CSV table of C-alpha atoms and ligand atoms in Angstrom, one decimal:
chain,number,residue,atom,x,y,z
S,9,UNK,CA,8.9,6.6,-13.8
S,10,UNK,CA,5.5,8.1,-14.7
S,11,UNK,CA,4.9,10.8,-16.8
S,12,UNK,CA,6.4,14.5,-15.8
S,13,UNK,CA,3.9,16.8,-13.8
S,14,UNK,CA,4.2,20.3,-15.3
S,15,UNK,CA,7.8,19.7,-16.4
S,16,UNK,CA,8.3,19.1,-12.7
S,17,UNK,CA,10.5,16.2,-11.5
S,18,UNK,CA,8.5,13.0,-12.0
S,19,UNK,CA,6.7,11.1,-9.4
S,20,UNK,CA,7.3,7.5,-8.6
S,21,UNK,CA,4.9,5.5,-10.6
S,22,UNK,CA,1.9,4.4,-8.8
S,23,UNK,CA,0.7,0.5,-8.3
S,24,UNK,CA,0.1,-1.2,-11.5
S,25,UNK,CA,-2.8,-3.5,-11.6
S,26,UNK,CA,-3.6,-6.3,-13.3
S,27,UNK,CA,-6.9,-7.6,-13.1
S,28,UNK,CA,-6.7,-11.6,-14.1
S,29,UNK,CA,-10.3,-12.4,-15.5
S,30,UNK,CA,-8.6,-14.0,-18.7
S,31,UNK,CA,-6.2,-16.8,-19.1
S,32,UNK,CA,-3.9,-14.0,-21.6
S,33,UNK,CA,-4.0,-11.6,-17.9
S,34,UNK,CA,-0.9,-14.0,-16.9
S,35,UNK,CA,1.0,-13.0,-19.8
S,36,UNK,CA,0.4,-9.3,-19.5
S,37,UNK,CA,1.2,-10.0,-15.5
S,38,UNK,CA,4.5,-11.1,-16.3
S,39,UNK,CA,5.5,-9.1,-19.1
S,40,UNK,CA,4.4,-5.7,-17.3
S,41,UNK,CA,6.6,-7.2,-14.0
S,42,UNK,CA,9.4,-7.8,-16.6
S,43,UNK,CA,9.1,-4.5,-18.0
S,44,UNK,CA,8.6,-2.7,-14.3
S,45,UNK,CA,11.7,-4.9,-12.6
S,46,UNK,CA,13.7,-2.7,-15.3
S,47,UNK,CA,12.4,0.5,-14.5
S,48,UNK,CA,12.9,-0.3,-10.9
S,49,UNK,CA,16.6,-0.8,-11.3
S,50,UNK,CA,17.0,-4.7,-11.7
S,51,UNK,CA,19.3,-6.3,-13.9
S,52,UNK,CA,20.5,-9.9,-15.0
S,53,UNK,CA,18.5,-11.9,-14.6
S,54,UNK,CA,16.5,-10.5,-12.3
S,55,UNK,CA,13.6,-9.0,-14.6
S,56,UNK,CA,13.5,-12.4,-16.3
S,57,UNK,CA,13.0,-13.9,-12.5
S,58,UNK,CA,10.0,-11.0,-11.6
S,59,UNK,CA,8.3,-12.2,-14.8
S,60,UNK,CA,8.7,-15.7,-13.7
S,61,UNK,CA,7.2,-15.0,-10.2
S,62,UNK,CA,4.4,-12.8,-12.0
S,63,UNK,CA,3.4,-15.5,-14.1
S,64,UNK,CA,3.4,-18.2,-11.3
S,65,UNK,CA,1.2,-15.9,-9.3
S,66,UNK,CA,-1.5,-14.8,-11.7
S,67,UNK,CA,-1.6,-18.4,-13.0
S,68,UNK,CA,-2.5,-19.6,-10.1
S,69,UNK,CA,-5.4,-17.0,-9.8
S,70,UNK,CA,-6.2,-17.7,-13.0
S,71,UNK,CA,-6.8,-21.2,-12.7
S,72,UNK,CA,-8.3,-21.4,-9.3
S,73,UNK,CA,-9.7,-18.1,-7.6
S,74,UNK,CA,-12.1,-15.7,-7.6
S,75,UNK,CA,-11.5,-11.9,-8.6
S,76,UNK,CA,-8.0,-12.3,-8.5
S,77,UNK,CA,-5.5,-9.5,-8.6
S,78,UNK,CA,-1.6,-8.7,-9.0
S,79,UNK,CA,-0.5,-5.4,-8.0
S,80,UNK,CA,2.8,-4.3,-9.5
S,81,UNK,CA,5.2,-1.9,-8.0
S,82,UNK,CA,8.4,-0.2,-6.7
S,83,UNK,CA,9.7,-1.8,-3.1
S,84,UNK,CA,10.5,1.5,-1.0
S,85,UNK,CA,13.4,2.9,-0.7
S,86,UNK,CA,16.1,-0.2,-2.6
S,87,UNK,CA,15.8,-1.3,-6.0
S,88,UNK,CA,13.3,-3.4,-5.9
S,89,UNK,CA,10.2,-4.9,-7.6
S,90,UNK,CA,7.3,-5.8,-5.1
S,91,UNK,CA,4.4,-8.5,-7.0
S,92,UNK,CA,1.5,-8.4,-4.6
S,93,UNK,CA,-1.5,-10.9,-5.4
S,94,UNK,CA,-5.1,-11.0,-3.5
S,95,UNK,CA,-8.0,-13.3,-4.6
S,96,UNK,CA,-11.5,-14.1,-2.8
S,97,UNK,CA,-10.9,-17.4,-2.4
S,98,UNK,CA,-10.8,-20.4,-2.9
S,99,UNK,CA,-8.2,-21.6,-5.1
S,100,UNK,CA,-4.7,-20.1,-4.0
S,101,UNK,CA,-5.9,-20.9,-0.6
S,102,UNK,CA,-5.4,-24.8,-0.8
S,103,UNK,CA,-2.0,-23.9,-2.5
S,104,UNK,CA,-1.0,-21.2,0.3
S,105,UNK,CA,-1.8,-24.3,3.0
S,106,UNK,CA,0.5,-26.7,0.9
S,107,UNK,CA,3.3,-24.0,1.1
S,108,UNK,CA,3.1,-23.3,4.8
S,109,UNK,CA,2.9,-27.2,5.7
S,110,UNK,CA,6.0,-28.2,3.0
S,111,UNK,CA,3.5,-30.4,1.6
S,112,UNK,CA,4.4,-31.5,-1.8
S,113,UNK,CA,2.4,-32.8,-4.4
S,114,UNK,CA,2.8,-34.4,-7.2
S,115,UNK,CA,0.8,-32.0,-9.7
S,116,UNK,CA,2.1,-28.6,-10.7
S,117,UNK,CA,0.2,-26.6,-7.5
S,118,UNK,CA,2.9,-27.1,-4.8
S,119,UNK,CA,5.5,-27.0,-6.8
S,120,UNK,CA,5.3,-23.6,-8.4
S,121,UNK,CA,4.5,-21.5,-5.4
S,122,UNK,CA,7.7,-23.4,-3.7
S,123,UNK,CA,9.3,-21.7,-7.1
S,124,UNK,CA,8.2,-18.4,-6.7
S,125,UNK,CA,9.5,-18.7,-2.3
S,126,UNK,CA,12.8,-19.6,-3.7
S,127,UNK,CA,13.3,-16.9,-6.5
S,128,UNK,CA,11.8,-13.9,-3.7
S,129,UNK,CA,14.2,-11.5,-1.7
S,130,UNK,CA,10.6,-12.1,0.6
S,131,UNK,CA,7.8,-14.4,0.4
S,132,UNK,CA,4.7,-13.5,3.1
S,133,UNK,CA,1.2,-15.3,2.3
S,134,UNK,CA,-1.6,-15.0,4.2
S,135,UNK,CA,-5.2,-17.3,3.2
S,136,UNK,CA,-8.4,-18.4,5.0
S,137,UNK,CA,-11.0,-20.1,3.6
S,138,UNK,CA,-14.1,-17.8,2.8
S,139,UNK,CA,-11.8,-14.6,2.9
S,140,UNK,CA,-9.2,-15.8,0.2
S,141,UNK,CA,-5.6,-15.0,-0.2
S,142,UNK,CA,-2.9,-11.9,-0.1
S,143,UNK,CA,0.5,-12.7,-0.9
S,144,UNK,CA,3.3,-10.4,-1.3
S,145,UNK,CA,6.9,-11.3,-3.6
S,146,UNK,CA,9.7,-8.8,-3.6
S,147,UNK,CA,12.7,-9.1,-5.9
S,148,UNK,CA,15.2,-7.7,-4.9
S,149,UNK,CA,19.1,-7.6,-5.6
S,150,UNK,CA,21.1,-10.7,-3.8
S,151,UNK,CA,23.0,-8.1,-1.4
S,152,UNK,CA,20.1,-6.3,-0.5
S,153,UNK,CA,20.0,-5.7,3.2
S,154,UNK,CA,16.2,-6.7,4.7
S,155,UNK,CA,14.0,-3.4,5.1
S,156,UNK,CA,14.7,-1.9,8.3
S,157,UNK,CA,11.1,-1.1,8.8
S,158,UNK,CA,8.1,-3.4,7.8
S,159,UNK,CA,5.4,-1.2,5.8
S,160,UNK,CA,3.7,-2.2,3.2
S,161,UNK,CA,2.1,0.3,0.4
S,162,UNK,CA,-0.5,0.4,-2.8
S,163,UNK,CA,-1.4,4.1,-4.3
S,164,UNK,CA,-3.6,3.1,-7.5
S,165,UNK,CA,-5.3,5.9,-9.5
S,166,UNK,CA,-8.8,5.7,-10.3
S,167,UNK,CA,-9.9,3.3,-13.3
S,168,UNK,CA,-9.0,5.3,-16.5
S,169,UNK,CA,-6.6,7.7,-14.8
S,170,UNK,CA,-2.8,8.2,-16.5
S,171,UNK,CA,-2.0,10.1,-13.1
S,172,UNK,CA,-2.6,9.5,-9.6
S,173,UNK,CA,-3.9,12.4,-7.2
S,174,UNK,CA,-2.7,10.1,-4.2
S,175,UNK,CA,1.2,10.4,-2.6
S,176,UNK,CA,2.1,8.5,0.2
S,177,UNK,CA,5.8,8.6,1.3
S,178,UNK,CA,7.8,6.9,4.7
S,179,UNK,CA,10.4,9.7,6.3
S,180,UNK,CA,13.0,9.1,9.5
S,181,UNK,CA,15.1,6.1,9.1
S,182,UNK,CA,16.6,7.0,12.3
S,183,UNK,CA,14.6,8.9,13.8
S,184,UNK,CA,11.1,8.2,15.0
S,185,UNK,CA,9.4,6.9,11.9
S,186,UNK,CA,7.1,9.1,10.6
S,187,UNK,CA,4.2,8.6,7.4
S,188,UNK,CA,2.4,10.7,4.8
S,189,UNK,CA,-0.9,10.2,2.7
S,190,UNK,CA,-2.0,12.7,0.8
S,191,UNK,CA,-5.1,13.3,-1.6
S,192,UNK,CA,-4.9,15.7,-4.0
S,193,UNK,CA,-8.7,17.0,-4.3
S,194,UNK,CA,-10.3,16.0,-7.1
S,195,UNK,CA,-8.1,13.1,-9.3
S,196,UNK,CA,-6.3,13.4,-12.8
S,197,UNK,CA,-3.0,15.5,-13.0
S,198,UNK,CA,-4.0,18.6,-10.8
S,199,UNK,CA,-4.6,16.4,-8.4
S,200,UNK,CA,-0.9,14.7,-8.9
S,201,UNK,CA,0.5,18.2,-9.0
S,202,UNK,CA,-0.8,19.1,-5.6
S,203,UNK,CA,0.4,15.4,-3.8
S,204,UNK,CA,3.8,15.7,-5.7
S,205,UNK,CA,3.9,19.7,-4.4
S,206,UNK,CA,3.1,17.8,-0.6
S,207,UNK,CA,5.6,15.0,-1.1
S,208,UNK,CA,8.3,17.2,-1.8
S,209,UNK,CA,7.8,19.7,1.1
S,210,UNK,CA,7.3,16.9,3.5
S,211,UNK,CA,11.2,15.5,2.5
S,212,UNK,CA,12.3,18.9,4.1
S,213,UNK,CA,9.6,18.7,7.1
S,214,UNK,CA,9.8,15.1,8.2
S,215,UNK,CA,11.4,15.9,11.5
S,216,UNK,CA,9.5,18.9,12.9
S,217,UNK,CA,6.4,18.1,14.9
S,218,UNK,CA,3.4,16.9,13.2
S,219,UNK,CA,1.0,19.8,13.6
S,220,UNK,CA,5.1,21.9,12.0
S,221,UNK,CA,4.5,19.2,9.4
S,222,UNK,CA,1.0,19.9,8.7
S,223,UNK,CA,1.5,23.9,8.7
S,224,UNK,CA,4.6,24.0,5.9
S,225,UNK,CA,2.5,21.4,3.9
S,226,UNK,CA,-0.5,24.1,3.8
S,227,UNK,CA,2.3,26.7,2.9
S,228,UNK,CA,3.1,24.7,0.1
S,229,UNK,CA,0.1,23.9,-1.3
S,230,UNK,CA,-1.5,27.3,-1.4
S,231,UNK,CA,-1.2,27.6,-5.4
S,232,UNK,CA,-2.4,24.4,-5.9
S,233,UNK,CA,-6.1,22.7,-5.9
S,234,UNK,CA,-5.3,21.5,-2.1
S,235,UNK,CA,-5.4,18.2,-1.1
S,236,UNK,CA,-6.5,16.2,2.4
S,237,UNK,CA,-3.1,14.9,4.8
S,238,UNK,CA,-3.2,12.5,7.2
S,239,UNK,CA,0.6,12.1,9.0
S,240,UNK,CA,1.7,9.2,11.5
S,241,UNK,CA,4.4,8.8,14.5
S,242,UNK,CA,5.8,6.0,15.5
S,243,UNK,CA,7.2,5.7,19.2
S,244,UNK,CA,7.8,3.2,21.3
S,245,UNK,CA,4.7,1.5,22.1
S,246,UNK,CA,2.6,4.4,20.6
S,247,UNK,CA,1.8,6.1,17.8
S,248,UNK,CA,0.6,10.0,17.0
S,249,UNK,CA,-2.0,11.0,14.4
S,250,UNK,CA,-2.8,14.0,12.7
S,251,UNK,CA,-5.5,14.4,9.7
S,252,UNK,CA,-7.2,17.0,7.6
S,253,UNK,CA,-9.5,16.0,5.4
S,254,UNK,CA,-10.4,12.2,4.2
S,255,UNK,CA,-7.3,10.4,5.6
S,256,UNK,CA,-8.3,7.4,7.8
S,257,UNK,CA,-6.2,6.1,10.5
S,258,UNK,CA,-7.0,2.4,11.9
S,259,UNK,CA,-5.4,0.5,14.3
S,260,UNK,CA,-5.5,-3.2,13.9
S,261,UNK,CA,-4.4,-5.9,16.3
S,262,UNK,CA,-5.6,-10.1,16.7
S,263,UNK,CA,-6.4,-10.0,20.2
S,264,UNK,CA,-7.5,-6.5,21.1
S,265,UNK,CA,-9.8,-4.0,19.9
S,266,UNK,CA,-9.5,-2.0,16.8
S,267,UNK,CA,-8.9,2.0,17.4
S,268,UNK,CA,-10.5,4.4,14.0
S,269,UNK,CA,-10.0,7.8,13.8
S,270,UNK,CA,-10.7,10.8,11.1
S,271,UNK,CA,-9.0,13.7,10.6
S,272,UNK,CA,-10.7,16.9,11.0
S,273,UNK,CA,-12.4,18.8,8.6
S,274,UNK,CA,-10.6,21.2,6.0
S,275,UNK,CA,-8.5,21.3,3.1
S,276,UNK,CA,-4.6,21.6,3.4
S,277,UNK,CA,-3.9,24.7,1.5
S,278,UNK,CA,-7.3,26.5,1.5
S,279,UNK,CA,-8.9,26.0,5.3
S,280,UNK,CA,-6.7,24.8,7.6
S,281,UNK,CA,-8.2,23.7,11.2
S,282,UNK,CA,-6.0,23.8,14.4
S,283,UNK,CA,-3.6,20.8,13.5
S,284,UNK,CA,-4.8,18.5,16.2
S,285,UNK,CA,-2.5,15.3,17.2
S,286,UNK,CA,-3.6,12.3,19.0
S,287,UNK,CA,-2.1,10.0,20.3
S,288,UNK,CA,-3.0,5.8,20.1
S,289,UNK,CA,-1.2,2.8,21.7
S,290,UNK,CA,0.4,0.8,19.1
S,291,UNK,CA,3.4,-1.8,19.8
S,292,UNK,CA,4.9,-4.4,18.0
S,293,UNK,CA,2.6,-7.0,16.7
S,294,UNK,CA,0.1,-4.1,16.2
S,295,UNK,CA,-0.6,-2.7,12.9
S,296,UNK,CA,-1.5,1.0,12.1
S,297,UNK,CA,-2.8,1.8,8.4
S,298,UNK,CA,-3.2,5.5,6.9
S,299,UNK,CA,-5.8,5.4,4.2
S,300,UNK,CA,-7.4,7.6,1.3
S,301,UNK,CA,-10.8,7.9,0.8
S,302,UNK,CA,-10.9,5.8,-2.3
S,303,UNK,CA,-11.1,2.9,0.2
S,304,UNK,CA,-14.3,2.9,1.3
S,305,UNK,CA,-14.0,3.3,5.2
S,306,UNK,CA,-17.0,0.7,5.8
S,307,UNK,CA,-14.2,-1.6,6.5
S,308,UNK,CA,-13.4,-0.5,9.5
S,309,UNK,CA,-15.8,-0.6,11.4
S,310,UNK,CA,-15.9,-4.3,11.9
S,311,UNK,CA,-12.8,-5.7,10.0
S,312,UNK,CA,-12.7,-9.4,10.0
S,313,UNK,CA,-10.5,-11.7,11.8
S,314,UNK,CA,-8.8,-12.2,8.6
S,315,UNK,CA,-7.6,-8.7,8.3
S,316,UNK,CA,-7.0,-8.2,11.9
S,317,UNK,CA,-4.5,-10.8,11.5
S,318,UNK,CA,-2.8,-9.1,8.4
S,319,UNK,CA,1.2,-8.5,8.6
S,320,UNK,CA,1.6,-4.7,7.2
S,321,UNK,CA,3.3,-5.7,4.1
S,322,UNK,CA,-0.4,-7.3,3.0
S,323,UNK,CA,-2.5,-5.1,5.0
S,324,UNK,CA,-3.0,-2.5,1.7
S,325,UNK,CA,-3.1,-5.0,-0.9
S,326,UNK,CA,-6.7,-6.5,1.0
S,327,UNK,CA,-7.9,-3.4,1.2
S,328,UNK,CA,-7.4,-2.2,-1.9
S,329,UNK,CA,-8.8,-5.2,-3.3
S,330,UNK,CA,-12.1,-5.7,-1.3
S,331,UNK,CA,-12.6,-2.0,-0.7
S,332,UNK,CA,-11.6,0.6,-3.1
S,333,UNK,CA,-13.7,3.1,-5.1
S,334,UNK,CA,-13.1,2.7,-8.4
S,335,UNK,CA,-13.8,6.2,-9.1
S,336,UNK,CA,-11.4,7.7,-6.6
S,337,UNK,CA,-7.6,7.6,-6.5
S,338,UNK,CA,-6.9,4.8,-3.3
S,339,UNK,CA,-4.4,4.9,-1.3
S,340,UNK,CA,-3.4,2.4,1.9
S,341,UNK,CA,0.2,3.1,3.8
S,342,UNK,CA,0.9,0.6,6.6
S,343,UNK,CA,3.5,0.4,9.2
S,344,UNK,CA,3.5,-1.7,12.1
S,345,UNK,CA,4.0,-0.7,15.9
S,346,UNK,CA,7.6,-0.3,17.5
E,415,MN,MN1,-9.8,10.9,-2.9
């Protein structure tokens, strides 16, 4: 998937968008989802099915929303495809409230988001008038076991960009959980080549401490352009940080107050500063989101109710859609709190 860096082994492809400002947008939703769901491993029907869910969902934002949106890519980890769709209201919103009620109607607006619930391996919507509407389909094969973990992810390169200077990657199934973003400075394939080079070291790093983490990333990445990290821990009840460079850590919860911080100044690779971690309160029901700076951090400083509230498999798909820098690669990794 994606093209070769360098000859080197390919990255996963980044999130596909499709921006639907045009009825014929639905089409070329569903027939890059069909297209996708076969590089992602499906078969039988399944493709046919991720088309069909595709199609529902962008028709719907077609024919009632505002900037609507469907983000196409790989689930983590299984085969898997994962259709994520965010609008601004106000459309999808009535349809979401239909759904979550099991009102039916007679027209075609209940009925075909009931479609798309039944076809899904997982079916989350989230809506509010004046703030609009994320929702998140994954197709997945029959016997596939429900993620042990729930993340959510969208890495999108910046508008007219084949590559994507942006990684992000989960590590520790067992262990304590631990997450990666990384911005390759600068965007376009250098900028791949130095979040692939961090990716890969970080597979053989992933249980050492974070600042271990951090130092044998910066090893890695000395023959490359360099690139900003930001790495988070999950423990019971708590979570560590550690940043260099432009990766943005925010901790989000309904009730209390949200935690921000930055990581410290320097460039993994060329200047590294005194790996610093810190450490946050984050339990279950809490969400903790790594970020790149193609998601313009104004967000956090007073996110609304509506993304307070966000589960973290819809958390990066709002931000991505309401905040990003079309200029820069964006990247939003979320995990919620053990
Ligand atoms: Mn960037």
């Amino acid at each position: 998937m994606g093209g070769p860096v360098n000859g080197r082994r390919a990255e996963p492809s980044p999130t596909v968008e499709v921006r639907i400002d045009h009825y014929s947008a639905v089409h070329l939703a569903a027939s890059r989802a069909r297209e996708i769901a076969v590089r992602c491993g499906l078969t039988g029907p399944l493709p046919d099915q991720a088309g069909a869910v595709a199609s529902e969902l962008a028709s719907n934002l077609d024919k009632h929303a505002v900037d609507g949106v469907v983000y196409l890519q790989p689930v983590p980890g299984v085969p898997g495809l994962e259709i994520l769709a965010a609008d601004r209201g106000p459309g999808m919103a009535e349809l979401a409230r239909c759904l979550s009620d099991g009102y039916t109607t007679t027209g075609t607006l209940g009925t075909g988001l009931g479609a798309v619930q039944r076809i899904s391996g997982g079916f989350l919507v989230r809506t509010e008038p004046g703030e609009g509407t994320v929702a998140a389909a994954r197709i997945t094969p029959p016997d596939t076991s429900p993620a042990a973990r729930r993340t959510g992810m969208v890495r999108l390169p910046a508008e007219g960009e084949e590559f994507c200077g942006d990684g992000c990657a989960v590590a520790g199934e067992t262990g304590a959980p631990t997450a990666l973003v990384v911005d390759g400075l600068g965007h376009g394939e250098p900028a791949a080549l130095a979040a692939h080079t961090a990716l890969r070291a970080f597979e053989g790093l992933a249980d050492r401490t974070l600042p271990e983490i951090v130092q044998g990333l910066h090893r890695s990445l000395r023959h490359t352009r360099g690139a900003a990290v930001g790495l988070l821990r999950l423990h019971e009840g708590r979570a560590e940080y550690c940043g260099v460079g432009n990766i943005r850590l925010c901790v989000l919860s309904p009730r209390e107050e949200h935690r921000r911080m930055d990581g410290r100044p320097g460039v993994v690779g060329w200047n590294l500063p005194t790996p610093q971690v810190r450490s946050v309160p984050l339990r279950t029901g809490q969400v903790a989101v790594l970020y790149s700076d193609g998601i313009a951090s104004r967000w956090s400083h007073a996110p609304s109710p509506f993304l307070l509230r966000l589960p973290p498999e819809l958390l990066p798909a709002a931000l991505a859609h309401r905040h990003r820098k079309y200029r820069d690669d964006a990247t939003a990794l979320s995990m919620e709190g053990l």
